[in-house]
mmCIF file of C-alpha atoms and ligand atoms in Angstrom:
data_model
loop_
_atom_site.group_PDB
_atom_site.id
_atom_site.type_symbol
_atom_site.label_atom_id
_atom_site.label_comp_id
_atom_site.label_asym_id
_atom_site.label_seq_id
_atom_site.Cartn_x
_atom_site.Cartn_y
_atom_site.Cartn_z
ATOM 1 C CA MET A 53 -0.039 0.138 -0.018
ATOM 2 C CA PHE A 54 1.099 3.560 -0.749
ATOM 3 C CA ASP A 55 4.564 2.059 -2.200
ATOM 4 C CA ASN A 56 5.551 5.289 -4.398
ATOM 5 C CA LEU A 57 4.945 7.868 -1.408
ATOM 6 C CA SER A 58 6.934 5.639 1.170
ATOM 7 C CA ASP A 59 9.749 5.438 -1.027
ATOM 8 C CA ARG A 60 9.742 9.283 -2.026
ATOM 9 C CA LEU A 61 9.260 10.243 1.722
ATOM 10 C CA GLY A 62 11.817 7.709 2.938
ATOM 11 C CA GLY A 63 14.672 9.163 0.555
ATOM 12 C CA VAL A 64 13.782 12.692 2.045
ATOM 13 C CA PHE A 65 13.877 11.609 5.502
ATOM 14 C CA ASP A 66 16.900 9.475 5.196
ATOM 15 C CA LYS A 67 18.956 12.858 4.342
ATOM 16 C CA LEU A 68 17.490 14.673 7.361
ATOM 17 C CA LYS A 69 17.785 11.867 9.868
ATOM 18 C CA GLY A 70 21.507 11.611 9.061
ATOM 19 C CA ARG A 71 22.300 15.070 9.881
ATOM 20 C CA GLY A 72 23.186 16.305 13.408
ATOM 21 C CA ALA A 73 22.252 19.828 13.178
ATOM 22 C CA LEU A 74 19.261 21.254 10.969
ATOM 23 C CA LYS A 75 18.693 24.836 9.741
ATOM 24 C CA GLU A 76 15.421 26.148 8.839
ATOM 25 C CA GLN A 77 16.061 26.268 5.194
ATOM 26 C CA ASP A 78 16.875 22.530 5.336
ATOM 27 C CA VAL A 79 13.445 21.693 6.850
ATOM 28 C CA ARG A 80 12.015 24.282 3.926
ATOM 29 C CA ASP A 81 13.976 22.132 1.215
ATOM 30 C CA ALA A 82 12.793 18.928 2.620
ATOM 31 C CA MET A 83 9.313 20.269 2.681
ATOM 32 C CA ARG A 84 9.311 20.908 -0.695
ATOM 33 C CA GLU A 85 10.189 17.627 -1.547
ATOM 34 C CA VAL A 86 7.365 16.420 0.600
ATOM 35 C CA ARG A 87 5.218 18.497 -1.147
ATOM 36 C CA ILE A 88 5.948 17.117 -4.542
ATOM 37 C CA ALA A 89 5.863 13.390 -3.296
ATOM 38 C CA LEU A 90 2.141 14.339 -2.120
ATOM 39 C CA LEU A 91 1.073 15.687 -5.245
ATOM 40 C CA GLU A 92 2.506 12.521 -7.103
ATOM 41 C CA ALA A 93 0.817 10.420 -4.918
ATOM 42 C CA ASP A 94 -2.501 12.416 -6.213
ATOM 43 C CA VAL A 95 -3.043 14.000 -2.981
ATOM 44 C CA ALA A 96 -5.664 16.966 -3.554
ATOM 45 C CA LEU A 97 -3.802 20.299 -3.742
ATOM 46 C CA PRO A 98 -5.228 22.298 -0.670
ATOM 47 C CA VAL A 99 -4.654 19.090 1.031
ATOM 48 C CA ALA A 100 -1.067 19.024 0.482
ATOM 49 C CA ARG A 101 -0.544 22.816 0.944
ATOM 50 C CA ARG A 102 -2.364 22.545 4.464
ATOM 51 C CA PHE A 103 -0.132 19.531 5.243
ATOM 52 C CA ILE A 104 3.159 21.141 4.569
ATOM 53 C CA ASP A 105 2.037 24.373 6.323
ATOM 54 C CA ALA A 106 1.112 22.553 9.381
ATOM 55 C CA VAL A 107 4.107 20.357 9.473
ATOM 56 C CA THR A 108 6.528 23.523 8.609
ATOM 57 C CA GLU A 109 5.039 25.527 11.277
ATOM 58 C CA LYS A 110 5.767 22.783 13.948
ATOM 59 C CA ALA A 111 9.384 21.659 12.489
ATOM 60 C CA VAL A 112 10.986 24.995 12.151
ATOM 61 C CA GLY A 113 10.050 25.745 15.901
ATOM 62 C CA GLN A 114 13.561 26.420 18.002
ATOM 63 C CA GLU A 115 13.080 23.527 20.297
ATOM 64 C CA VAL A 116 12.974 21.013 17.426
ATOM 65 C CA LEU A 117 15.922 22.357 15.467
ATOM 66 C CA LYS A 118 18.291 22.715 18.646
ATOM 67 C CA SER A 119 17.242 19.050 19.811
ATOM 68 C CA VAL A 120 19.668 16.462 19.550
ATOM 69 C CA LYS A 121 18.073 14.620 16.674
ATOM 70 C CA PRO A 122 16.216 17.128 14.826
ATOM 71 C CA GLY A 123 15.598 14.957 11.683
ATOM 72 C CA GLN A 124 13.769 12.372 13.560
ATOM 73 C CA GLN A 125 11.751 14.923 15.208
ATOM 74 C CA VAL A 126 10.577 16.541 11.892
ATOM 75 C CA VAL A 127 9.952 12.767 10.774
ATOM 76 C CA LYS A 128 7.666 12.390 14.127
ATOM 77 C CA ILE A 129 5.986 15.698 13.098
ATOM 78 C CA VAL A 130 5.253 14.353 9.627
ATOM 79 C CA HIS A 131 3.837 11.164 10.923
ATOM 80 C CA ASP A 132 1.534 12.947 13.416
ATOM 81 C CA GLU A 133 0.277 15.303 10.762
ATOM 82 C CA LEU A 134 -0.539 12.149 8.407
ATOM 83 C CA VAL A 135 -2.418 10.585 11.343
ATOM 84 C CA ARG A 136 -4.368 14.000 11.343
ATOM 85 C CA THR A 137 -5.085 14.219 7.791
ATOM 86 C CA LEU A 138 -6.098 10.464 8.142
ATOM 87 C CA GLY A 139 -8.863 11.546 10.262
ATOM 88 C CA GLY A 140 -7.140 9.878 13.489
ATOM 89 C CA ASN A 141 -5.528 11.740 16.742
ATOM 90 C CA PRO A 142 -1.594 10.669 17.189
ATOM 91 C CA ASP A 143 -1.652 10.989 20.577
ATOM 92 C CA ASP A 144 -4.449 8.225 21.423
ATOM 93 C CA PRO A 145 -4.275 5.608 18.549
ATOM 94 C CA GLN A 146 -7.111 3.755 20.387
ATOM 95 C CA ALA A 147 -9.471 6.495 20.315
ATOM 96 C CA ALA A 148 -8.875 7.053 16.432
ATOM 97 C CA LEU A 149 -10.078 3.695 15.609
ATOM 98 C CA ALA A 150 -12.646 5.236 12.841
ATOM 99 C CA GLY A 151 -13.514 1.729 11.845
ATOM 100 C CA GLU A 152 -15.067 0.699 15.118
ATOM 101 C CA GLY A 153 -17.612 3.299 14.573
ATOM 102 C CA LEU A 154 -20.341 1.504 13.201
ATOM 103 C CA THR A 155 -23.265 2.404 14.998
ATOM 104 C CA LEU A 156 -25.575 -0.575 15.431
ATOM 105 C CA GLU A 157 -27.285 0.204 18.913
ATOM 106 C CA ALA A 158 -30.315 1.846 17.576
ATOM 107 C CA LYS A 159 -33.927 0.202 17.320
ATOM 108 C CA PRO A 160 -33.544 -2.917 15.287
ATOM 109 C CA PRO A 161 -33.686 -3.331 12.254
ATOM 110 C CA VAL A 162 -30.751 -0.884 12.361
ATOM 111 C CA VAL A 163 -30.538 0.277 8.445
ATOM 112 C CA ILE A 164 -27.296 0.803 6.755
ATOM 113 C CA MET A 165 -27.498 2.205 3.058
ATOM 114 C CA MET A 166 -24.721 1.397 0.783
ATOM 115 C CA VAL A 167 -23.989 4.223 -1.982
ATOM 116 C CA GLY A 168 -21.208 4.582 -4.674
ATOM 117 C CA LEU A 169 -20.796 4.380 -8.391
ATOM 118 C CA GLN A 170 -21.122 1.310 -10.330
ATOM 119 C CA GLY A 171 -17.846 -0.785 -9.977
ATOM 120 C CA SER A 172 -16.673 0.917 -6.975
ATOM 121 C CA GLY A 173 -17.126 -2.262 -4.883
ATOM 122 C CA LYS A 174 -20.511 -1.529 -3.250
ATOM 123 C CA THR A 175 -22.086 -5.079 -3.645
ATOM 124 C CA THR A 176 -18.941 -6.739 -2.552
ATOM 125 C CA THR A 177 -18.636 -4.473 0.609
ATOM 126 C CA THR A 178 -22.152 -5.156 1.346
ATOM 127 C CA ALA A 179 -21.491 -8.806 1.768
ATOM 128 C CA LYS A 180 -18.216 -8.290 3.548
ATOM 129 C CA LEU A 181 -19.843 -5.993 6.008
ATOM 130 C CA GLY A 182 -22.948 -8.527 6.676
ATOM 131 C CA LYS A 183 -20.064 -11.141 7.583
ATOM 132 C CA LEU A 184 -18.006 -8.603 9.754
ATOM 133 C CA ILE A 185 -21.143 -7.577 11.732
ATOM 134 C CA ARG A 186 -21.967 -11.429 12.278
ATOM 135 C CA GLU A 187 -18.416 -12.118 13.342
ATOM 136 C CA LYS A 188 -17.405 -8.933 15.299
ATOM 137 C CA HIS A 189 -20.632 -7.516 16.599
ATOM 138 C CA GLY A 190 -22.689 -10.883 16.937
ATOM 139 C CA LYS A 191 -25.609 -9.405 15.060
ATOM 140 C CA LYS A 192 -28.072 -10.780 12.818
ATOM 141 C CA ALA A 193 -27.811 -8.919 9.189
ATOM 142 C CA MET A 194 -30.292 -9.269 6.264
ATOM 143 C CA MET A 195 -29.291 -7.983 3.026
ATOM 144 C CA ALA A 196 -31.291 -6.266 0.312
ATOM 145 C CA SER A 197 -30.225 -5.214 -3.350
ATOM 146 C CA LEU A 198 -32.024 -2.097 -4.553
ATOM 147 C CA ASP A 199 -30.206 -2.029 -7.990
ATOM 148 C CA VAL A 200 -33.029 -2.341 -10.728
ATOM 149 C CA ASN A 201 -30.629 -0.981 -13.158
ATOM 150 C CA ARG A 202 -27.879 -2.989 -13.765
ATOM 151 C CA PRO A 203 -28.740 -6.632 -14.925
ATOM 152 C CA ALA A 204 -28.411 -9.418 -12.416
ATOM 153 C CA ALA A 205 -27.221 -7.222 -9.680
ATOM 154 C CA GLN A 206 -29.861 -8.504 -7.472
ATOM 155 C CA GLU A 207 -28.812 -12.236 -8.204
ATOM 156 C CA GLN A 208 -25.040 -10.969 -7.619
ATOM 157 C CA LEU A 209 -26.036 -10.100 -3.915
ATOM 158 C CA ALA A 210 -28.010 -13.513 -3.328
ATOM 159 C CA VAL A 211 -24.880 -15.253 -4.643
ATOM 160 C CA LEU A 212 -22.758 -13.470 -2.446
ATOM 161 C CA GLY A 213 -25.415 -13.840 0.464
ATOM 162 C CA GLU A 214 -25.040 -17.610 0.010
ATOM 163 C CA GLN A 215 -21.388 -17.590 0.377
ATOM 164 C CA VAL A 216 -21.001 -15.620 3.667
ATOM 165 C CA ASP A 217 -24.628 -17.258 4.748
ATOM 166 C CA ILE A 218 -26.130 -13.940 5.489
ATOM 167 C CA ALA A 219 -29.813 -13.694 4.380
ATOM 168 C CA THR A 220 -31.248 -11.899 1.087
ATOM 169 C CA LEU A 221 -34.088 -10.403 0.597
ATOM 170 C CA PRO A 222 -36.124 -12.600 -2.029
ATOM 171 C CA ILE A 223 -36.160 -10.990 -5.389
ATOM 172 C CA VAL A 224 -39.555 -9.577 -6.693
ATOM 173 C CA ALA A 225 -39.386 -8.939 -10.610
ATOM 174 C CA GLY A 226 -40.221 -5.361 -11.660
ATOM 175 C CA GLN A 227 -40.423 -3.767 -8.162
ATOM 176 C CA GLN A 228 -38.779 -0.178 -7.991
ATOM 177 C CA PRO A 229 -35.941 0.512 -5.318
ATOM 178 C CA VAL A 230 -38.206 2.480 -2.747
ATOM 179 C CA ASP A 231 -40.711 -0.288 -2.541
ATOM 180 C CA ILE A 232 -38.017 -2.982 -2.189
ATOM 181 C CA ALA A 233 -36.657 -0.872 0.805
ATOM 182 C CA ARG A 234 -39.958 -0.750 2.367
ATOM 183 C CA ARG A 235 -40.367 -4.663 1.801
ATOM 184 C CA ALA A 236 -37.045 -5.093 3.210
ATOM 185 C CA MET A 237 -37.473 -3.037 6.542
ATOM 186 C CA GLU A 238 -40.906 -4.923 6.933
ATOM 187 C CA SER A 239 -39.081 -8.485 6.394
ATOM 188 C CA ALA A 240 -36.224 -7.571 8.772
ATOM 189 C CA ARG A 241 -38.902 -6.246 11.432
ATOM 190 C CA LEU A 242 -40.841 -9.682 11.299
ATOM 191 C CA GLN A 243 -37.847 -12.173 11.211
ATOM 192 C CA ASN A 244 -36.101 -10.108 14.064
ATOM 193 C CA PHE A 245 -32.967 -9.093 12.149
ATOM 194 C CA ASP A 246 -30.833 -6.632 13.914
ATOM 195 C CA VAL A 247 -29.050 -5.152 10.899
ATOM 196 C CA LEU A 248 -30.631 -4.436 7.381
ATOM 197 C CA LEU A 249 -27.954 -3.608 4.711
ATOM 198 C CA LEU A 250 -29.575 -1.684 1.659
ATOM 199 C CA ASP A 251 -27.115 -2.050 -1.459
ATOM 200 C CA THR A 252 -28.528 0.636 -3.414
ATOM 201 C CA ALA A 253 -27.980 1.060 -7.383
ATOM 202 C CA GLY A 254 -24.945 2.439 -8.610
ATOM 203 C CA ARG A 255 -24.439 4.495 -12.103
ATOM 204 C CA LEU A 256 -21.389 5.175 -14.227
ATOM 205 C CA HIS A 257 -21.426 8.965 -13.156
ATOM 206 C CA VAL A 258 -22.878 11.000 -10.424
ATOM 207 C CA ASP A 259 -26.230 11.975 -11.971
ATOM 208 C CA GLU A 260 -29.717 13.774 -10.709
ATOM 209 C CA ALA A 261 -31.490 10.499 -11.026
ATOM 210 C CA LEU A 262 -29.326 8.606 -8.956
ATOM 211 C CA MET A 263 -29.354 11.222 -6.220
ATOM 212 C CA ALA A 264 -33.038 11.470 -6.314
ATOM 213 C CA GLU A 265 -33.183 7.931 -6.065
ATOM 214 C CA MET A 266 -30.633 8.008 -2.885
ATOM 215 C CA LYS A 267 -32.712 10.622 -1.189
ATOM 216 C CA ALA A 268 -36.224 8.895 -1.511
ATOM 217 C CA VAL A 269 -34.558 5.363 -0.290
ATOM 218 C CA SER A 270 -32.977 7.215 2.521
ATOM 219 C CA SER A 271 -36.385 8.967 3.679
ATOM 220 C CA VAL A 272 -38.394 5.816 3.638
ATOM 221 C CA SER A 273 -35.628 3.885 5.304
ATOM 222 C CA ALA A 274 -34.187 6.226 8.112
ATOM 223 C CA PRO A 275 -30.602 5.011 7.751
ATOM 224 C CA THR A 276 -28.453 4.896 11.057
ATOM 225 C CA GLU A 277 -25.432 4.607 8.508
ATOM 226 C CA VAL A 278 -24.896 5.813 5.128
ATOM 227 C CA LEU A 279 -21.693 4.349 3.953
ATOM 228 C CA LEU A 280 -20.242 5.595 0.568
ATOM 229 C CA VAL A 281 -17.919 3.025 -1.336
ATOM 230 C CA VAL A 282 -15.486 4.600 -3.432
ATOM 231 C CA ASP A 283 -12.591 2.905 -5.171
ATOM 232 C CA SER A 284 -9.245 4.156 -3.900
ATOM 233 C CA LEU A 285 -7.389 3.750 -7.233
ATOM 234 C CA THR A 286 -9.282 6.446 -8.986
ATOM 235 C CA GLY A 287 -7.540 8.814 -6.534
ATOM 236 C CA GLN A 288 -8.898 12.477 -6.563
ATOM 237 C CA ASP A 289 -11.935 11.218 -8.793
ATOM 238 C CA ALA A 290 -12.873 9.241 -5.544
ATOM 239 C CA VAL A 291 -12.668 12.437 -3.503
ATOM 240 C CA ASN A 292 -14.687 14.414 -6.316
ATOM 241 C CA VAL A 293 -17.517 11.368 -6.033
ATOM 242 C CA ALA A 294 -17.591 11.747 -2.293
ATOM 243 C CA GLN A 295 -18.041 15.345 -2.470
ATOM 244 C CA SER A 296 -20.975 14.966 -4.718
ATOM 245 C CA PHE A 297 -22.592 12.446 -2.421
ATOM 246 C CA THR A 298 -21.917 14.411 0.516
ATOM 247 C CA ASP A 299 -23.809 17.495 -0.953
ATOM 248 C CA GLU A 300 -26.830 15.328 -1.491
ATOM 249 C CA VAL A 301 -27.268 12.552 0.927
ATOM 250 C CA PRO A 302 -25.964 12.577 4.827
ATOM 251 C CA LEU A 303 -23.016 10.400 4.806
ATOM 252 C CA THR A 304 -21.612 8.869 8.044
ATOM 253 C CA GLY A 305 -18.738 7.557 6.886
ATOM 254 C CA VAL A 306 -16.569 6.269 3.581
ATOM 255 C CA VAL A 307 -15.277 2.835 2.532
ATOM 256 C CA LEU A 308 -12.172 2.801 0.412
ATOM 257 C CA THR A 309 -12.045 -0.241 -1.853
ATOM 258 C CA ARG A 310 -9.105 -1.572 -3.647
ATOM 259 C CA MET A 311 -6.670 -0.656 -0.688
ATOM 260 C CA ASP A 312 -4.674 -3.734 -1.539
ATOM 261 C CA GLY A 313 -3.724 -2.142 -4.995
ATOM 262 C CA ASP A 314 -3.331 1.319 -4.083
ATOM 263 C CA ALA A 315 0.503 2.393 -4.658
ATOM 264 C CA ARG A 316 -0.267 6.233 -4.395
ATOM 265 C CA GLY A 317 -2.688 6.823 -1.351
ATOM 266 C CA GLY A 318 -3.817 10.138 -2.577
ATOM 267 C CA ALA A 319 -7.548 9.097 -2.057
ATOM 268 C CA ALA A 320 -6.995 7.923 1.139
ATOM 269 C CA LEU A 321 -4.870 11.046 2.230
ATOM 270 C CA SER A 322 -7.399 13.716 0.676
ATOM 271 C CA MET A 323 -10.690 12.182 1.731
ATOM 272 C CA ARG A 324 -11.170 13.198 5.034
ATOM 273 C CA ALA A 325 -10.248 16.756 4.777
ATOM 274 C CA VAL A 326 -12.014 17.293 1.652
ATOM 275 C CA THR A 327 -15.313 15.780 2.762
ATOM 276 C CA GLY A 328 -14.985 15.840 6.392
ATOM 277 C CA LYS A 329 -16.393 12.379 6.703
ATOM 278 C CA PRO A 330 -14.375 9.515 8.457
ATOM 279 C CA ILE A 331 -13.150 6.711 6.441
ATOM 280 C CA LYS A 332 -14.678 3.782 8.292
ATOM 281 C CA PHE A 333 -13.346 0.878 6.669
ATOM 282 C CA ALA A 334 -10.834 -0.026 3.796
ATOM 283 C CA GLY A 335 -11.501 -3.003 1.248
ATOM 284 C CA THR A 336 -7.916 -5.134 0.915
ATOM 285 C CA GLY A 337 -9.054 -7.823 -1.517
ATOM 286 C CA GLU A 338 -11.592 -9.592 -3.641
ATOM 287 C CA LYS A 339 -12.436 -12.228 -1.010
ATOM 288 C CA LEU A 340 -15.327 -11.509 1.176
ATOM 289 C CA ASP A 341 -13.198 -11.355 4.671
ATOM 290 C CA ALA A 342 -11.003 -8.995 2.991
ATOM 291 C CA ILE A 343 -12.226 -5.910 4.903
ATOM 292 C CA GLU A 344 -10.559 -4.039 7.787
ATOM 293 C CA ALA A 345 -11.193 -0.971 9.979
ATOM 294 C CA PHE A 346 -9.420 2.041 8.876
ATOM 295 C CA ARG A 347 -6.827 2.688 11.216
ATOM 296 C CA PRO A 348 -5.095 6.184 10.745
ATOM 297 C CA ASN A 349 -2.149 5.358 12.963
ATOM 298 C CA SER A 350 -1.261 2.349 11.232
ATOM 299 C CA VAL A 351 -1.457 3.690 7.596
ATOM 300 C CA ALA A 352 0.698 6.639 8.858
ATOM 301 C CA ASP A 353 3.240 3.862 10.280
ATOM 302 C CA ARG A 354 3.309 2.193 6.663
ATOM 303 C CA ILE A 355 3.488 5.261 4.831
ATOM 304 C CA LEU A 356 6.628 6.119 6.806
ATOM 305 C CA GLY A 357 7.925 2.655 6.798
HETATM 306 P P1 GDP B 485 -20.189 -2.523 -7.634
HETATM 307 O O1 GDP B 485 -20.732 -2.307 -9.085
HETATM 308 O O2 GDP B 485 -19.924 -1.229 -6.940
HETATM 309 O O3 GDP B 485 -21.282 -3.356 -6.820
HETATM 310 O O4 GDP B 485 -18.888 -3.441 -7.599
HETATM 311 P P2 GDP B 485 -18.863 -5.019 -7.139
HETATM 312 O O5 GDP B 485 -19.162 -5.294 -5.749
HETATM 313 O O6 GDP B 485 -19.317 -5.952 -8.192
HETATM 314 O O7 GDP B 485 -17.137 -5.049 -7.331
HETATM 315 C C1 GDP B 485 -16.508 -5.055 -8.600
HETATM 316 C C2 GDP B 485 -15.260 -5.778 -8.405
HETATM 317 O O8 GDP B 485 -14.557 -5.126 -7.674
HETATM 318 C C3 GDP B 485 -15.293 -7.192 -8.298
HETATM 319 O O9 GDP B 485 -14.589 -7.933 -9.134
HETATM 320 C C4 GDP B 485 -14.970 -7.220 -6.777
HETATM 321 O O10 GDP B 485 -14.445 -8.407 -6.516
HETATM 322 C C5 GDP B 485 -13.575 -6.134 -6.692
HETATM 323 N N1 GDP B 485 -13.460 -5.629 -5.547
HETATM 324 C C6 GDP B 485 -14.215 -5.170 -4.601
HETATM 325 N N2 GDP B 485 -13.624 -4.468 -3.377
HETATM 326 C C7 GDP B 485 -12.420 -5.023 -3.629
HETATM 327 C C8 GDP B 485 -11.059 -4.844 -2.876
HETATM 328 O O11 GDP B 485 -11.104 -4.069 -1.804
HETATM 329 N N3 GDP B 485 -9.821 -5.339 -3.591
HETATM 330 C C9 GDP B 485 -10.185 -5.683 -4.406
HETATM 331 N N4 GDP B 485 -8.630 -5.965 -5.356
HETATM 332 N N5 GDP B 485 -11.227 -6.052 -5.393
HETATM 333 C C10 GDP B 485 -12.409 -5.563 -4.931
#
């Protein structure tokens, strides 16, 4: 994960760490290289700028430059700023486990609405979460596909449901998304499911029809969580998609898929700062247990190697 960024930053910091004393200009030169590394990793420009400003302000402080190992202190400052940018708290790694933040304690069935573009990994992530909710939270989940646009989308969820042994709402041909959502809620209530995962339709692009459908489904199902699924490999596009959804539906968090193949890290680093929404989970593979709580501290550790 984030190999290129790690390599670039590693090179910059090796130079800094090897030196006994640092001057303000050394820090500023290093930060220029860090800025380039962030932009090459497809981090959004305002986020990269804010990052560099925050690190420079702290790193050129007198105590840092006069300390015994100023280079290492600068690296620590960069690490802590990475954690903050990813939505965590560097002083309290436990409190920063954003991924543990699924709200499941409301009156059952607790509705989790999954939204996102086609191909982002939404259906796969829905099944992964159904499994995780049973295994990590000890709760019984049902899944329903509201995707009437893509042929066989509902069947795809049913197949995944069988693989992870999570119930899916029986398919009724011709039913529209809002009616499927109502039927799913009724069915989940009657069968005493704790959680209902609604896999909504995707589109190739964000458009008005999609947003209208998301709003209608949200208003009949009153979701406790609205999770946006985005493909981390799409970099800044993922952040733009998140921004469009944030403006229209009340997102409670983001799932970044394909983190297993993301060598750059731009989406992860920009997402929180641009959208204000926590990254709750990272998808790390095609298998149905390849999902992890997103941990800002360990991602920052991995970036800095
Ligand atoms: P949807 O159109 O958004 O519902 O997307 P799908 O759930 O059908 O996923 C599209 C493809 O991406 C499938 O082949 C999935 O196996 C794959 N996929 C989903 N999440 C991940 C992930 O975290 N890592 C990898 N490598 N592949 C994933």
